[in-house]
PDB file of C-alpha atoms in Angstrom:
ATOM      1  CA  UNK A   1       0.000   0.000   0.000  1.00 88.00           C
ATOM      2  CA  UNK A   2       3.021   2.485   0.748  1.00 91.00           C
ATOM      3  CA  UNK A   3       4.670   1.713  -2.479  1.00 93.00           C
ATOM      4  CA  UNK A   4       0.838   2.694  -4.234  1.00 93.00           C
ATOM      5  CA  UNK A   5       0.901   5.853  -1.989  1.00 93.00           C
ATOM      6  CA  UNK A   6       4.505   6.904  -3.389  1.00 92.00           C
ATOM      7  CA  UNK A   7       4.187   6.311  -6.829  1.00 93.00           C
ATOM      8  CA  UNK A   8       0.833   8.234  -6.789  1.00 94.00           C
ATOM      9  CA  UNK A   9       2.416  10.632  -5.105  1.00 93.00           C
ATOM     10  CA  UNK A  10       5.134  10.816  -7.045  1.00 93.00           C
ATOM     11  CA  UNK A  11       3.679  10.692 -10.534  1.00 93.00           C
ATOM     12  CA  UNK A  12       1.191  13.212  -9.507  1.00 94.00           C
ATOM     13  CA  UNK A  13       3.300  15.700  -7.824  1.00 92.00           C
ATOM     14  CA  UNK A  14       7.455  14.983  -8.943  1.00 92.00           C
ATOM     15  CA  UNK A  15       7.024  14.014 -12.026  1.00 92.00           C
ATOM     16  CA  UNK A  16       4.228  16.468 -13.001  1.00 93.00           C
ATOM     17  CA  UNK A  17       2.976  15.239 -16.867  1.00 93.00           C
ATOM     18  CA  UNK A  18       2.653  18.377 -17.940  1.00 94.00           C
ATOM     19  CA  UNK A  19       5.255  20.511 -15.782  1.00 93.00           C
ATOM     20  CA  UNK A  20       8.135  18.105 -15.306  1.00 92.00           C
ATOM     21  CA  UNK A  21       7.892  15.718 -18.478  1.00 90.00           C
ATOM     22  CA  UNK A  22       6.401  18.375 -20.815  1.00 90.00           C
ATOM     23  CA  UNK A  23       3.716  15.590 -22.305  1.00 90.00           C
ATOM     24  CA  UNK A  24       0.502  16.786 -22.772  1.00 88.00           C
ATOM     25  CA  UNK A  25       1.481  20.712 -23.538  1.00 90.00           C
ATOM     26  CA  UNK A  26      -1.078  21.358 -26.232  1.00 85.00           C
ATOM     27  CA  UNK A  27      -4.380  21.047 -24.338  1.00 85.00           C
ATOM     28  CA  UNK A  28      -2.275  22.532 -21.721  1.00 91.00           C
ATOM     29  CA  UNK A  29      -1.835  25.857 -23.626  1.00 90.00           C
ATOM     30  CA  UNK A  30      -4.811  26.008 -25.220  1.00 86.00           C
ATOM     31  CA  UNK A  31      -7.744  24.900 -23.046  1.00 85.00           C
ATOM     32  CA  UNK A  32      -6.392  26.749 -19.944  1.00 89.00           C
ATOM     33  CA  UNK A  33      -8.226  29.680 -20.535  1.00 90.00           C
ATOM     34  CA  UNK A  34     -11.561  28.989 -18.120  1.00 91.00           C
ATOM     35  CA  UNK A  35     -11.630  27.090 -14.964  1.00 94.00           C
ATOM     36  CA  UNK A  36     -14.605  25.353 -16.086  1.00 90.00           C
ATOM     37  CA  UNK A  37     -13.601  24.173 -19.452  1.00 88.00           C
ATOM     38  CA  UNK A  38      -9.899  23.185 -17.832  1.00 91.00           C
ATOM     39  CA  UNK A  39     -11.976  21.374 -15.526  1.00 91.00           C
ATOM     40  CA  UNK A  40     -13.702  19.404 -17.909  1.00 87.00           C
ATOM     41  CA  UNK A  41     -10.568  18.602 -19.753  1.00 86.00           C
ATOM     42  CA  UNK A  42      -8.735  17.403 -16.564  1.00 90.00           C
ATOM     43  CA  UNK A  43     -11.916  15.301 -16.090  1.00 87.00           C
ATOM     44  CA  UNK A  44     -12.268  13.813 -19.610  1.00 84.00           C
ATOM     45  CA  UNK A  45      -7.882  13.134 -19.238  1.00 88.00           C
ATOM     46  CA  UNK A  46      -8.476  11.342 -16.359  1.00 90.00           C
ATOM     47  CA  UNK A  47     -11.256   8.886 -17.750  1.00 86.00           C
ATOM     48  CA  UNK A  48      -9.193   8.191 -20.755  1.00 88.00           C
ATOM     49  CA  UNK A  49      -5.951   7.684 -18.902  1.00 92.00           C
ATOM     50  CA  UNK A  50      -7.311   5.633 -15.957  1.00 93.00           C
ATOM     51  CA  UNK A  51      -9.373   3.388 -18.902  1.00 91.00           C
ATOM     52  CA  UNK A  52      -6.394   3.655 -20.993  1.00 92.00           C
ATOM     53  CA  UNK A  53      -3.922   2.392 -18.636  1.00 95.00           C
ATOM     54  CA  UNK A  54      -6.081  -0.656 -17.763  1.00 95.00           C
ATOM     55  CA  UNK A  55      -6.805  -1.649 -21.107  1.00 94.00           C
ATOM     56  CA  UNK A  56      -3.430  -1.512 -22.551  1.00 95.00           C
ATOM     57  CA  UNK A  57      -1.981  -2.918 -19.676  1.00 95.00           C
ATOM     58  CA  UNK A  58      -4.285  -6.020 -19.568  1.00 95.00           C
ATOM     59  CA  UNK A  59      -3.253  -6.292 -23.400  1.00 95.00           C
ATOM     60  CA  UNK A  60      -0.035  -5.654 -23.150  1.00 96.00           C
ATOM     61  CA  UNK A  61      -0.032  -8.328 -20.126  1.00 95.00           C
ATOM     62  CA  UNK A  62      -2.281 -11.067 -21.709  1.00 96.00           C
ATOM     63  CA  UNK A  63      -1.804 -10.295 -25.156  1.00 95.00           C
ATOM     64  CA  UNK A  64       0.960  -8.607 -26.394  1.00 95.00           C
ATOM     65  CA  UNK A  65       3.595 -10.172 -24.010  1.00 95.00           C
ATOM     66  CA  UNK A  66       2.627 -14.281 -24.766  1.00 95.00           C
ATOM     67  CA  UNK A  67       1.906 -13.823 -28.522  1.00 95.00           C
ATOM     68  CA  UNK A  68       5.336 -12.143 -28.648  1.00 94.00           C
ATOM     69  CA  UNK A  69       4.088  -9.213 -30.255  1.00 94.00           C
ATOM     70  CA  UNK A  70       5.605  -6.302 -27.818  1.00 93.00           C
ATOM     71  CA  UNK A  71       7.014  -4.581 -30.705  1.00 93.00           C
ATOM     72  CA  UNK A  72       3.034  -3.867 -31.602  1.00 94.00           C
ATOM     73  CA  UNK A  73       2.883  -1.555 -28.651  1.00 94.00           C
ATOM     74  CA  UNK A  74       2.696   1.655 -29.976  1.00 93.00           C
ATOM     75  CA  UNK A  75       0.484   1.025 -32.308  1.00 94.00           C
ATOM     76  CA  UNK A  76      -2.174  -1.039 -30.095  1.00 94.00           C
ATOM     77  CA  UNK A  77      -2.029   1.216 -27.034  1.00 94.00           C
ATOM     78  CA  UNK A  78      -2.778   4.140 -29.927  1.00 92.00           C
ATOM     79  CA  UNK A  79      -5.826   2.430 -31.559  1.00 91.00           C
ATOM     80  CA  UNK A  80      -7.251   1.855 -27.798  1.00 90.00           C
ATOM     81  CA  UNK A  81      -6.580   6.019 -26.951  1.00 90.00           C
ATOM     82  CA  UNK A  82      -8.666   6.690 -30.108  1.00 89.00           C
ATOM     83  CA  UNK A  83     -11.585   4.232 -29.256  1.00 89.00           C
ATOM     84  CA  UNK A  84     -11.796   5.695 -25.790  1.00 85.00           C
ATOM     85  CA  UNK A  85     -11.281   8.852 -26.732  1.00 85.00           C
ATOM     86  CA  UNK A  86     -14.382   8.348 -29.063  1.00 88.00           C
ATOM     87  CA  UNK A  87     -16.459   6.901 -26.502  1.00 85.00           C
ATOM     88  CA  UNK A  88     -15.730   9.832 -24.007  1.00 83.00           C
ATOM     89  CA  UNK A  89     -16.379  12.230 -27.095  1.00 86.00           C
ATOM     90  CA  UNK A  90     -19.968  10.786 -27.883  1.00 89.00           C
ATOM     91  CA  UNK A  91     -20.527  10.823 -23.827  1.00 88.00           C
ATOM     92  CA  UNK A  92     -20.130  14.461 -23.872  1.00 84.00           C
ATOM     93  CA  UNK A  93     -21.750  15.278 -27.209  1.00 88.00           C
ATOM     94  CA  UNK A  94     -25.061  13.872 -25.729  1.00 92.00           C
ATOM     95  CA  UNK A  95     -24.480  14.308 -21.734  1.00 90.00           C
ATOM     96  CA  UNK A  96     -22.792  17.887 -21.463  1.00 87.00           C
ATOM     97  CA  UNK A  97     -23.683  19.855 -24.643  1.00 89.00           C
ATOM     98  CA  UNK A  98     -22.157  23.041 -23.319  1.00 87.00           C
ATOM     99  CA  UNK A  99     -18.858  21.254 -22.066  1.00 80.00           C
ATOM    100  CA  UNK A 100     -18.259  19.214 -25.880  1.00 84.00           C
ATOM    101  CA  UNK A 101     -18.692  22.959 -27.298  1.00 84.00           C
ATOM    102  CA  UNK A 102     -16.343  24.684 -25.079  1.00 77.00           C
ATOM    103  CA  UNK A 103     -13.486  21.717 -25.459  1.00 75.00           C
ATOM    104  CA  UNK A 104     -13.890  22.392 -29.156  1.00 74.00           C
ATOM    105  CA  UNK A 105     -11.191  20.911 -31.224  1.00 73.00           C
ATOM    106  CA  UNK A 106      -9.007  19.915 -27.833  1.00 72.00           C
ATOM    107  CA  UNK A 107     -11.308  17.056 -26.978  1.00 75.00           C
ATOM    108  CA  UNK A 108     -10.517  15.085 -30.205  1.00 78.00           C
ATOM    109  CA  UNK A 109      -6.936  15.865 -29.570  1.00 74.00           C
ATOM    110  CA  UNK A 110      -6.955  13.526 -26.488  1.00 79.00           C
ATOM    111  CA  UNK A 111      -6.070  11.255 -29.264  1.00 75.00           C
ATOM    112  CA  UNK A 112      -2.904  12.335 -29.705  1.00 73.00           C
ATOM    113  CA  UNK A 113      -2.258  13.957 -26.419  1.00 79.00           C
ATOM    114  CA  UNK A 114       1.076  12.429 -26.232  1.00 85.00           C
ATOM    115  CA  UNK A 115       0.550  12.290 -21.959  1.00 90.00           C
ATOM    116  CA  UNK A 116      -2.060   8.870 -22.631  1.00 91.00           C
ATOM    117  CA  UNK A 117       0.489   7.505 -24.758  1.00 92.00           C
ATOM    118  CA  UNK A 118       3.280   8.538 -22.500  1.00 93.00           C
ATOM    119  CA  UNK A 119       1.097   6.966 -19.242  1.00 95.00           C
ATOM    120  CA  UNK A 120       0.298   3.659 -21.636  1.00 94.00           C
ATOM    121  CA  UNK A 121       4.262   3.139 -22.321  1.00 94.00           C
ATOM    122  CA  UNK A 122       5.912   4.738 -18.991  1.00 95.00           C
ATOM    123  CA  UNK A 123       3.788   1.637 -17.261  1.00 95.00           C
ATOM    124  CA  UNK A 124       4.987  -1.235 -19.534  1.00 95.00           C
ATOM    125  CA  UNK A 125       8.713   0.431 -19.693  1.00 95.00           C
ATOM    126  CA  UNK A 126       8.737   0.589 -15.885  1.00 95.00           C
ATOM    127  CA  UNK A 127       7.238  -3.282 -15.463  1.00 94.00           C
ATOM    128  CA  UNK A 128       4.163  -1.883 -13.205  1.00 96.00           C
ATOM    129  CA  UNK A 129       1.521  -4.771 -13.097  1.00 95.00           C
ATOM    130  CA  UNK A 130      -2.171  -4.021 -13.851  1.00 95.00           C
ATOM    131  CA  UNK A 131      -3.188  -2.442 -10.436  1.00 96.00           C
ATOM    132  CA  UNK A 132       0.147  -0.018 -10.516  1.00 96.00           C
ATOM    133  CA  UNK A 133      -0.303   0.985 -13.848  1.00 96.00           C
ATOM    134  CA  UNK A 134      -3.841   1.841 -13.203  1.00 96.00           C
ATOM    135  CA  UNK A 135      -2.564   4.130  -9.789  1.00 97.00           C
ATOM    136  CA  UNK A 136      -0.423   5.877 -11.849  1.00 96.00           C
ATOM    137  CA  UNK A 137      -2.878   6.424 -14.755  1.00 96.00           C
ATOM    138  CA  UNK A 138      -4.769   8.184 -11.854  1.00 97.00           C
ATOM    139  CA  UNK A 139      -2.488  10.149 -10.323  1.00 97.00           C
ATOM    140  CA  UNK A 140      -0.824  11.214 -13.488  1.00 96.00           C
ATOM    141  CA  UNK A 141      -4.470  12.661 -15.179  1.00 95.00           C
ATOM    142  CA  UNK A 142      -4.813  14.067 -11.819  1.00 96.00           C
ATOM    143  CA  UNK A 143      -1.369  15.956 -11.476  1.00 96.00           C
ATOM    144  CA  UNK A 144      -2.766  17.272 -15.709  1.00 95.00           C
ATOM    145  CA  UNK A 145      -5.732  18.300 -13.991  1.00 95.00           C
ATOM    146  CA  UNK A 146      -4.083  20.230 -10.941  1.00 96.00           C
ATOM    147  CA  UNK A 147      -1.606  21.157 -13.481  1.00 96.00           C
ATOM    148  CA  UNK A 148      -4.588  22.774 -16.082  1.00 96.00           C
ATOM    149  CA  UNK A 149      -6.631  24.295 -13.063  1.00 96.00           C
ATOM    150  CA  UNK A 150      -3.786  26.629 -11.280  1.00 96.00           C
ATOM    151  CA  UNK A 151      -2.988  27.125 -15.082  1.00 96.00           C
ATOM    152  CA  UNK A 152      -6.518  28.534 -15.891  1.00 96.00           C
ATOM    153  CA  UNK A 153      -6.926  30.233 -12.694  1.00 95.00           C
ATOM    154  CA  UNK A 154      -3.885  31.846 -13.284  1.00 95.00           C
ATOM    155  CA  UNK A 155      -4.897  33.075 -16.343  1.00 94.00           C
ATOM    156  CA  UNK A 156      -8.317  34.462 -15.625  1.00 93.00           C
ATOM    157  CA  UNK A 157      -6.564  36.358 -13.229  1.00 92.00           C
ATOM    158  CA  UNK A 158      -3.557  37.481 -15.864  1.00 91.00           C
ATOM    159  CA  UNK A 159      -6.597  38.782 -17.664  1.00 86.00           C
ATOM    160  CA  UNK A 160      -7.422  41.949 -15.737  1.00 86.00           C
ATOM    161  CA  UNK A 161      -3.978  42.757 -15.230  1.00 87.00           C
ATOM    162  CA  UNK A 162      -2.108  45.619 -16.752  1.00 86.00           C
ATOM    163  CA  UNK A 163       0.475  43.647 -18.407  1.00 88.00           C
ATOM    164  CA  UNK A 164       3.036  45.631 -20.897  1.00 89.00           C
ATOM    165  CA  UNK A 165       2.265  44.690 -24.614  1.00 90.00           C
ATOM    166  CA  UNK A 166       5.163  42.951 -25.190  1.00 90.00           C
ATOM    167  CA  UNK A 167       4.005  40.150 -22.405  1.00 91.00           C
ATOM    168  CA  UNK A 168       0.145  39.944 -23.414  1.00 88.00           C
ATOM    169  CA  UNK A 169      -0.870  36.696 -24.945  1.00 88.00           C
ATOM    170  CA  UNK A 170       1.298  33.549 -25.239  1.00 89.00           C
ATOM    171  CA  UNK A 171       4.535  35.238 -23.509  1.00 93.00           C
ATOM    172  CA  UNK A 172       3.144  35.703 -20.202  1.00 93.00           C
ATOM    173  CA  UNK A 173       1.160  32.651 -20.522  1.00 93.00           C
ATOM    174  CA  UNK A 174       4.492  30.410 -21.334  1.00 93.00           C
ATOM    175  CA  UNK A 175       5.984  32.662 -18.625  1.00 94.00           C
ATOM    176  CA  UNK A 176       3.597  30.969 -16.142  1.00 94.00           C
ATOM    177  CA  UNK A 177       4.276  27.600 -17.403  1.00 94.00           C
ATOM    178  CA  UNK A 178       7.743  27.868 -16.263  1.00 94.00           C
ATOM    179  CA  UNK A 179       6.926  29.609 -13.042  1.00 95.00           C
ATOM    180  CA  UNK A 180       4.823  26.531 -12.121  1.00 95.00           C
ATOM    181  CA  UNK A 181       7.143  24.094 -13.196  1.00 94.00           C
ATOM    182  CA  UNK A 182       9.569  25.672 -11.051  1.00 94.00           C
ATOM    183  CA  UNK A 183       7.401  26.076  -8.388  1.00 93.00           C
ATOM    184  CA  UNK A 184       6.328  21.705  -8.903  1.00 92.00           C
ATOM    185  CA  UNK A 185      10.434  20.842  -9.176  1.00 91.00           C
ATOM    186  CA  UNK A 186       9.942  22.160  -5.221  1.00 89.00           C
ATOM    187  CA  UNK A 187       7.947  19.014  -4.549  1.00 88.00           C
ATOM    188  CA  UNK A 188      11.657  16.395  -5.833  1.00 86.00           C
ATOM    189  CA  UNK A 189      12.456  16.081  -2.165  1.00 78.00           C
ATOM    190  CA  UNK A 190       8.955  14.992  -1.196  1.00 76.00           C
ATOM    191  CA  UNK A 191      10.130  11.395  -2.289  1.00 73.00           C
TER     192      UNK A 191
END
C-alpha cells in the first residue's frame, strides 16, 4: 500500500505530466483559458488515462507479451486512446452539450495527447503490473488536472492585469508555465 501511496504521489506531484515531463502541452496551452472548461478537460484526461492504462496494460499483459508481439505496442495502445477517446467524445456530445462545445477541437486531440500515450508506455517500460499501472494512470491525469486548473486560474486572473504589450498573450502565458514548473520541481524532495 506504501509503495501505491509513493508512486501516486510521485507521478502526480514529482514528475508532473505536464510541468516536469512536458507531455501533454497542447491542451495545456490552449484549453487553460476557463476554470470550467480546464476542468472538464482534466476530467475527460483522467477517464481516458485511468481506462487507458487498464486496457493496454491487460493487453499488453495477456496479449501482447505471450503472442510475442511487444514490438506492436505503440500502435495497439494508440488504436485503444482513439476508441476511448471516441467513446468519451460521444458521452459528452449527448451528456454535457455546453462542455463538448467549449473543449472544441481539444477534446478530439486527447487522441494524440502524447501524456495517454506517454502513461500507456511509462507503465509497460517501468514493469508496473495491472493495479500499478492503473494508480499511476490516476495520479498522473490528476497531477494534468491540478496542473490545467492553477494554469486557468492563473490566467483568468492574468486577464485583468495591466500587463506591458510585449508580455500579453502567449509570452506571459508560457511565462507561467515555467513559473509553475519551477514552483512543482519544489515538490523532488517529497520522495
Amino acid at each position: 500500500m506504501r509503495e501505491l501511496l509513493l508512486l501516486a504521489v510521485g507521478s502526480a506531484l514529482v514528475n508532473n505530466v505536464v510541468l516536469s515531463q512536458f507531455l501533454g502541452i497542447c491542451p495545456f496551452l490552449g484549453v487553460s483559458k476557463n476554470v470550467k472548461t480546464a476542468a472538464g478537460m482534466g476530467g475527460a484526461v483522467i477517464f481516458v488515462i485511468t481506462i487507458a492504462s487498464f486496457v493496454t496494460s491487460v493487453i499488453y499483459k495477456f496479449i501482447l507479451v505471450p503472442s510475442s508481439f511487444e514490438y506492436m505496442q505503440t500502435i495497439v495502445f494508440i488504436l485503444v486512446i482513439a476508441a476511448l477517446v471516441q467513446f468519451v467524445e460521444m458521452f459528452l456530445k449527448k451528456a454535457m452539450p455546453p462542455l463538448y462545445n467549449a473543449l472544441g477541437v481539444y477534446l478530439p486531440l486527447i487522441t494524440t495527447n502524447c501524456a495517454v500515450l506517454g502513461v500507456a508506455l511509462t507503465n509497460v517500460q517501468k514493469s508496473y503490473n495491472i493495479l500499478e499501472g492503473v494508480v499511476n494512470g490516476i495520479a498522473t491525469s490528476a497531477g494534468f488536472l491540478v496542473a490545467i486548473v492553477l494554469m486557468a486560474g492563473i490566467r483568468e486572473k492574468i486577464e485583468h492585469n495591466d500587463i506591458t504589450e510585449s508580455f500579453r498573450g502567449t509570452p506571459i502565458v508560457l511565462i507561467t508555465a515555467g513559473l509553475m514548473a519551477i514552483a512543482f520541481f519544489g515538490f523532488s524532495g517529497l520522495i
